[in-house]
Short mmCIF file of C-alpha atoms in Angstrom, two decimals:
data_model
loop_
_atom_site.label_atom_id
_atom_site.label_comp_id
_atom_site.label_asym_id
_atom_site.label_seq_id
_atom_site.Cartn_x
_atom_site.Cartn_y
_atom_site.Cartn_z
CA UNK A 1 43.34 119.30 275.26
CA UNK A 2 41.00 117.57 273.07
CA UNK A 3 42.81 115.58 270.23
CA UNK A 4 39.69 116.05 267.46
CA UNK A 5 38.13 119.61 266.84
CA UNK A 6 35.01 119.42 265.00
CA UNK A 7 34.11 122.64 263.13
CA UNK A 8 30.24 123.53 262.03
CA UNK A 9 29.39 125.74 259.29
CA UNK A 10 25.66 126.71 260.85
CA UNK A 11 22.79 127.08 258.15
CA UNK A 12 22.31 124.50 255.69
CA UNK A 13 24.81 122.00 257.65
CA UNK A 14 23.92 121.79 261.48
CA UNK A 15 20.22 123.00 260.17
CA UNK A 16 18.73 122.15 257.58
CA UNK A 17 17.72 125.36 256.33
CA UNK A 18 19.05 129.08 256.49
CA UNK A 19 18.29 131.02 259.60
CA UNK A 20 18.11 134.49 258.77
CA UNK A 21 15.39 133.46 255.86
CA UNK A 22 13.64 131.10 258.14
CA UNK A 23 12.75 134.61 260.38
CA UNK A 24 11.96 136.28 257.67
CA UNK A 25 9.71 133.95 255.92
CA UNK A 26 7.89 132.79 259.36
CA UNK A 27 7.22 136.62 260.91
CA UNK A 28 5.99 137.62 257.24
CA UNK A 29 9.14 139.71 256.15
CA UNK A 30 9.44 138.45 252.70
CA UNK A 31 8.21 141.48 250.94
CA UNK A 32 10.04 143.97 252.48
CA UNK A 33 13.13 141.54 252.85
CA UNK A 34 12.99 141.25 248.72
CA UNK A 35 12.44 145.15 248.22
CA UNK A 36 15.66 145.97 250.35
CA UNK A 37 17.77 143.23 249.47
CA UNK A 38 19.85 144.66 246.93
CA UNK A 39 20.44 147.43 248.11
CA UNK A 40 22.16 146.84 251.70
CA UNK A 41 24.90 144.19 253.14
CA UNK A 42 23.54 140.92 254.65
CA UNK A 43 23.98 141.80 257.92
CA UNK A 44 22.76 145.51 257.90
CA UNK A 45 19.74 144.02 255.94
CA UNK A 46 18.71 141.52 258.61
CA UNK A 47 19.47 144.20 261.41
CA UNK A 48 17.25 146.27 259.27
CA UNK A 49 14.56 143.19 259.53
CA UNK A 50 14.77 143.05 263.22
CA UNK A 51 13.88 147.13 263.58
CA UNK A 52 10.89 146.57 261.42
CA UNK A 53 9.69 143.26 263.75
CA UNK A 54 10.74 145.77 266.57
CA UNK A 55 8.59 148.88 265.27
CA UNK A 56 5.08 145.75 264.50
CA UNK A 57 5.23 145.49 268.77
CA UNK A 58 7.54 141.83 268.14
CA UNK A 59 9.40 141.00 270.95
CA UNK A 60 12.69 139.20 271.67
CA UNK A 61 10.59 136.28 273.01
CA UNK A 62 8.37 136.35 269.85
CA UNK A 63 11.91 135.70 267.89
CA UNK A 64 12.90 133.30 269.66
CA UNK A 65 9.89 130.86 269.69
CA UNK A 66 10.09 131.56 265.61
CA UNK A 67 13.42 130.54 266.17
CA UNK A 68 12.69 127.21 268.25
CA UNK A 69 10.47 126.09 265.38
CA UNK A 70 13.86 126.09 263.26
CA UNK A 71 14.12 122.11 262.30
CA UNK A 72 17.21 120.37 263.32
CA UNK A 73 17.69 116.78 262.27
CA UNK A 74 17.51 114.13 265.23
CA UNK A 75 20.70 112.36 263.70
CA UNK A 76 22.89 115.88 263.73
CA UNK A 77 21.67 116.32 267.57
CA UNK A 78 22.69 113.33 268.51
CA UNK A 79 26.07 113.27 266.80
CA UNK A 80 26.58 116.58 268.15
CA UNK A 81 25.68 114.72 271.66
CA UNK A 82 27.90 112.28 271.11
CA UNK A 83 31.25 113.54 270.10
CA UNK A 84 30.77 116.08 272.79
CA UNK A 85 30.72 113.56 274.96
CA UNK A 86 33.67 111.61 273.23
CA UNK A 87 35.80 114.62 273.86
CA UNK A 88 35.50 115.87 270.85
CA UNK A 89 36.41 120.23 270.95
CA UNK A 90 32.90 121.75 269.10
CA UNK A 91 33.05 125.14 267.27
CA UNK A 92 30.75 126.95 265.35
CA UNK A 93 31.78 129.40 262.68
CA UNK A 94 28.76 130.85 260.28
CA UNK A 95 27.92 133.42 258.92
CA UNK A 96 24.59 133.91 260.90
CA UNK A 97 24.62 135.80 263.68
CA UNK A 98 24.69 134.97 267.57
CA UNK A 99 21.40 135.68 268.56
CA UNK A 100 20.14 133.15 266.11
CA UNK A 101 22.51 130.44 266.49
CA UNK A 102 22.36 130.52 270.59
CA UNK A 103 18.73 130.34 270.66
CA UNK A 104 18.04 127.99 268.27
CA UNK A 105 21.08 125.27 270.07
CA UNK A 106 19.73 126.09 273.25
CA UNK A 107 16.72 125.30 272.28
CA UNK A 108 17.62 121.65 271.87
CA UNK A 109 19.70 121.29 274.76
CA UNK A 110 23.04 121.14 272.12
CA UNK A 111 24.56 125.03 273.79
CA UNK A 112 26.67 123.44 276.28
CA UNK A 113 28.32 121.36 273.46
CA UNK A 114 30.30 124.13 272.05
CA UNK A 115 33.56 125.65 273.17
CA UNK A 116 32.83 128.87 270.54
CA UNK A 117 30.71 130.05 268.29
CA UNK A 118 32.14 132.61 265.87
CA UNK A 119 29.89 134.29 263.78
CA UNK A 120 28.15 138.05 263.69
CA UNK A 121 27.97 139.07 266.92
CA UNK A 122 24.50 140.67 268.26
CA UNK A 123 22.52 141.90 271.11
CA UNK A 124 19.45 143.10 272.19
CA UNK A 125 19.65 147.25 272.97
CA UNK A 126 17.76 149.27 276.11
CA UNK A 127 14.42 149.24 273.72
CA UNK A 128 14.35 145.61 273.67
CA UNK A 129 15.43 145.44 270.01
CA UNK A 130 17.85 142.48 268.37
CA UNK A 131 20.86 144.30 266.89
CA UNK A 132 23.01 142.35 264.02
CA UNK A 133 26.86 143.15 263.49
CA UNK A 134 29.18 142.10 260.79
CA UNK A 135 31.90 140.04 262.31
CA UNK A 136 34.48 142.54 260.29
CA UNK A 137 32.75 145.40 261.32
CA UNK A 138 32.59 148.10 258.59
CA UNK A 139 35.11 150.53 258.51
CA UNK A 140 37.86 148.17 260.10
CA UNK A 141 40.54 147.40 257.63
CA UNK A 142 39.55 144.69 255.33
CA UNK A 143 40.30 140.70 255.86
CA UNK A 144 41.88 141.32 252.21
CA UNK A 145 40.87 137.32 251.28
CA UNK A 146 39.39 137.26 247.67
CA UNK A 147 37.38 133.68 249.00
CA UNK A 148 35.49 135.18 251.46
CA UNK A 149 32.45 138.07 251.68
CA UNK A 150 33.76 140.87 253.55
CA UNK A 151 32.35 140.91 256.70
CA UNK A 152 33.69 137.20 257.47
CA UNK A 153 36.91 135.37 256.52
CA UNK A 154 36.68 131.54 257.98
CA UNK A 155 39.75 130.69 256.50
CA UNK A 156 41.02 133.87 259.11
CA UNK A 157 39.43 131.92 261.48
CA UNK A 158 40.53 128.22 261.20
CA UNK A 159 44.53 130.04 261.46
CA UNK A 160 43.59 132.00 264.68
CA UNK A 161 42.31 128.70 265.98
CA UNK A 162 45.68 126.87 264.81
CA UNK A 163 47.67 129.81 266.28
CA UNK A 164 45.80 129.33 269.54
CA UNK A 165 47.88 126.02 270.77
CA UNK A 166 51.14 124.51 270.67
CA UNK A 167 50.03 121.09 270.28
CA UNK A 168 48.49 121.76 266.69
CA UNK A 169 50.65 119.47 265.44
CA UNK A 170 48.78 116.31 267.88
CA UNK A 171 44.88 117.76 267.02
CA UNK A 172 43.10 116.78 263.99
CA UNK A 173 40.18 118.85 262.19
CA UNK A 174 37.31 118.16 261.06
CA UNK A 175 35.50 120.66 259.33
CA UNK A 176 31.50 120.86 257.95
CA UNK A 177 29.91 123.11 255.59
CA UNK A 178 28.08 123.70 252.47
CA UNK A 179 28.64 127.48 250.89
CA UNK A 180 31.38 129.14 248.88
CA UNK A 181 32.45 130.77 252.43
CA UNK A 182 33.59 127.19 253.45
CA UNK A 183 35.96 126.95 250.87
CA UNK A 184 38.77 129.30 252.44
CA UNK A 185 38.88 127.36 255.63
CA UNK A 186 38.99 124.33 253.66
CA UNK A 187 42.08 124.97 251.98
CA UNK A 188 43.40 125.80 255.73
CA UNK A 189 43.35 122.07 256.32
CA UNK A 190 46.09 119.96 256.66
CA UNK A 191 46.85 116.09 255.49
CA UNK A 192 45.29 113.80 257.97
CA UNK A 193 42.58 116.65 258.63
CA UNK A 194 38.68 115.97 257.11
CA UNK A 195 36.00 117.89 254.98
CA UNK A 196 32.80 117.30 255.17
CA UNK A 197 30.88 119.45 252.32
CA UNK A 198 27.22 118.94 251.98
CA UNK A 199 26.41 117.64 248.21
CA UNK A 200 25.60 119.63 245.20
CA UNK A 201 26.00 122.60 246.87
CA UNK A 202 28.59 125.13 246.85
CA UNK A 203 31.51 123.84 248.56
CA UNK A 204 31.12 120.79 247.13
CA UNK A 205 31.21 121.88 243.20
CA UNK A 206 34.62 124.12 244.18
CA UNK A 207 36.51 120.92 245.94
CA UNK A 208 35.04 118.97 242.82
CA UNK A 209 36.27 121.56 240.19
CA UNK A 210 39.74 121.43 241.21
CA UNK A 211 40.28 118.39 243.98
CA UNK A 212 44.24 118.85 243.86
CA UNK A 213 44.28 121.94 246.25
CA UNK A 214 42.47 120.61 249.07
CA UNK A 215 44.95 118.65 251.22
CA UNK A 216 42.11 117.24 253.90
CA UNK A 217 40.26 113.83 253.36
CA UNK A 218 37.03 114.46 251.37
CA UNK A 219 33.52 112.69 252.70
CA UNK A 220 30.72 114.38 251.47
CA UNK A 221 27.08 114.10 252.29
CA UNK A 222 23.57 115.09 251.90
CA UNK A 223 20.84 114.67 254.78
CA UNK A 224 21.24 114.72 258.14
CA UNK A 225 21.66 111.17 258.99
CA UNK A 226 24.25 111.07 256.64
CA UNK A 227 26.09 113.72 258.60
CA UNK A 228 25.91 112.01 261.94
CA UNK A 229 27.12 108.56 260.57
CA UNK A 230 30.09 110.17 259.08
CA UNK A 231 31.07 112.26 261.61
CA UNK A 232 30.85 109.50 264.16
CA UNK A 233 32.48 107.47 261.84
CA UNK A 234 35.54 109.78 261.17
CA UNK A 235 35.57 110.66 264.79
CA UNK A 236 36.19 106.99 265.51
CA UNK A 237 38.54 106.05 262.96
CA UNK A 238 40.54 109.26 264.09
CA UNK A 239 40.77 107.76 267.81
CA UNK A 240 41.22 104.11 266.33
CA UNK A 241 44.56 105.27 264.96
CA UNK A 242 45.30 107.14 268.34
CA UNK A 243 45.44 104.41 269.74
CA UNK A 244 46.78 101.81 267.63
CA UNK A 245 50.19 104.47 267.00
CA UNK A 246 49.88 104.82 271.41
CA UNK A 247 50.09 101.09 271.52
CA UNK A 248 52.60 100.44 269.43
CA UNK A 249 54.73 103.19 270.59
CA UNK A 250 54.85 101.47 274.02
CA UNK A 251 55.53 98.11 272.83
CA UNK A 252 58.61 99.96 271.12
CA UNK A 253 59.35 101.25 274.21
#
């Protein structure tokens, strides 16, 4: 079992940008996507998107080249690279959707890195047509968290993947993201466990506001090569003390 378990938030932390409004801006969406946007839920909006690509003759293959024009930051790959191959445990959780996110890491050869990627699920139907799903799906019994938009609790999340192994208490986190979403799972955290929240942006100004509650060590950061040397570096210094408390448990011995 892998002693570190790095945790992505996906759009404006591993990527730069924001998936969903990278489609719609690149396959000319915009218009419609600002007509309809108040009056549906994220997700049913962007499933809504994908119909109207659909119904203009677009084709999964046309999404996904849109998609593999989606920048990712050399630095980020190769962190990703290299704490995969540390033995680092990757997740994903994000409030894309997993079309998106699959495509757009497989694109770059990063797929293989990660153990799960939890997110809106979707699919592509009999007509050839990419379906979007709210992770909660509507009409289930809601998550009932007050930090979180309804159709996906991370905070839910981090517990189920706390809940999922005995040796919790051996495994630290360390946990990336950038939006108000990130906050919940952030407060999931434990002492010894890190946060990574991108600068000046969401998550960041609600651990600023009120530092006390977060228990995790704090690093933020702001482009991409920033990410990857902190990561590595916290990834290291986690391992560092493995070791150190190994060795001098068997000189004790």
């Amino acid at each position: 079992m892998a002693q570190i378990v790095v945790v992505f938030d996906f759009d404006r932390t591993l990527i730069d940008g924001d998936s969903d409004r990278w489609v719609v801006t690149q396959m000319g969406l915009s218009s419609l996507f600002n007509q309809l946007r108040s009056t549906l839920p994220w997700n049913s909006l962007m499933d809504r998107m994908m119909r109207e690509l659909h119904s203009q003759g677009k084709t999964v293959d046309d999404i996904t080249e849109c998609l593999s024009r989606s920048p990712l930051h050399p630095q980020v790959i190769a962190a990703i690279q290299s704490a995969h191959a540390l033995g680092c445990e990757l997740r994903i959780i994000s409030d894309a959707n997993q079309f998106f996110i699959e495509k757009i890491l497989d694109h770059h050869g990063l797929l293989g890195c990660f153990s799960q990627i939890t997110t809106n699920p979707s699919l592509v139907d009999d007509e050839g047509r990419v379906r979007i799903f709210p992770y909660h799906a509507l009409g289930t019994p809601p998550h009932g968290c007050h930090l979180c938009p309804p159709n996906l609790c991370k905070g839910l999340v981090i517990n189920q993947i706390c809940a999922s192994t005995a040796e919790i208490e051996k495994r630290r986190f360390i946990y990336l993201g950038d939006g108000s979403g990130d906050f919940c799972p952030t407060l999931k955290l434990r002492e010894g466990d890190y946060v990574m929240p991108r600068r000046d942006y969401p998550l960041w100004n609600r651990i600023c506001s009120n530092p006390t509650l977060v228990k995790a060590e704090v690093h933020d950061w702001s482009s991409g090569e920033e990410l990857g040397e902190i990561l590595l570096h916290l990834i290291n210094t986690i391992f560092t003390a493995k070791n150190i408390q190994s060795s001098n448990s068997n000189q004790l011995n």
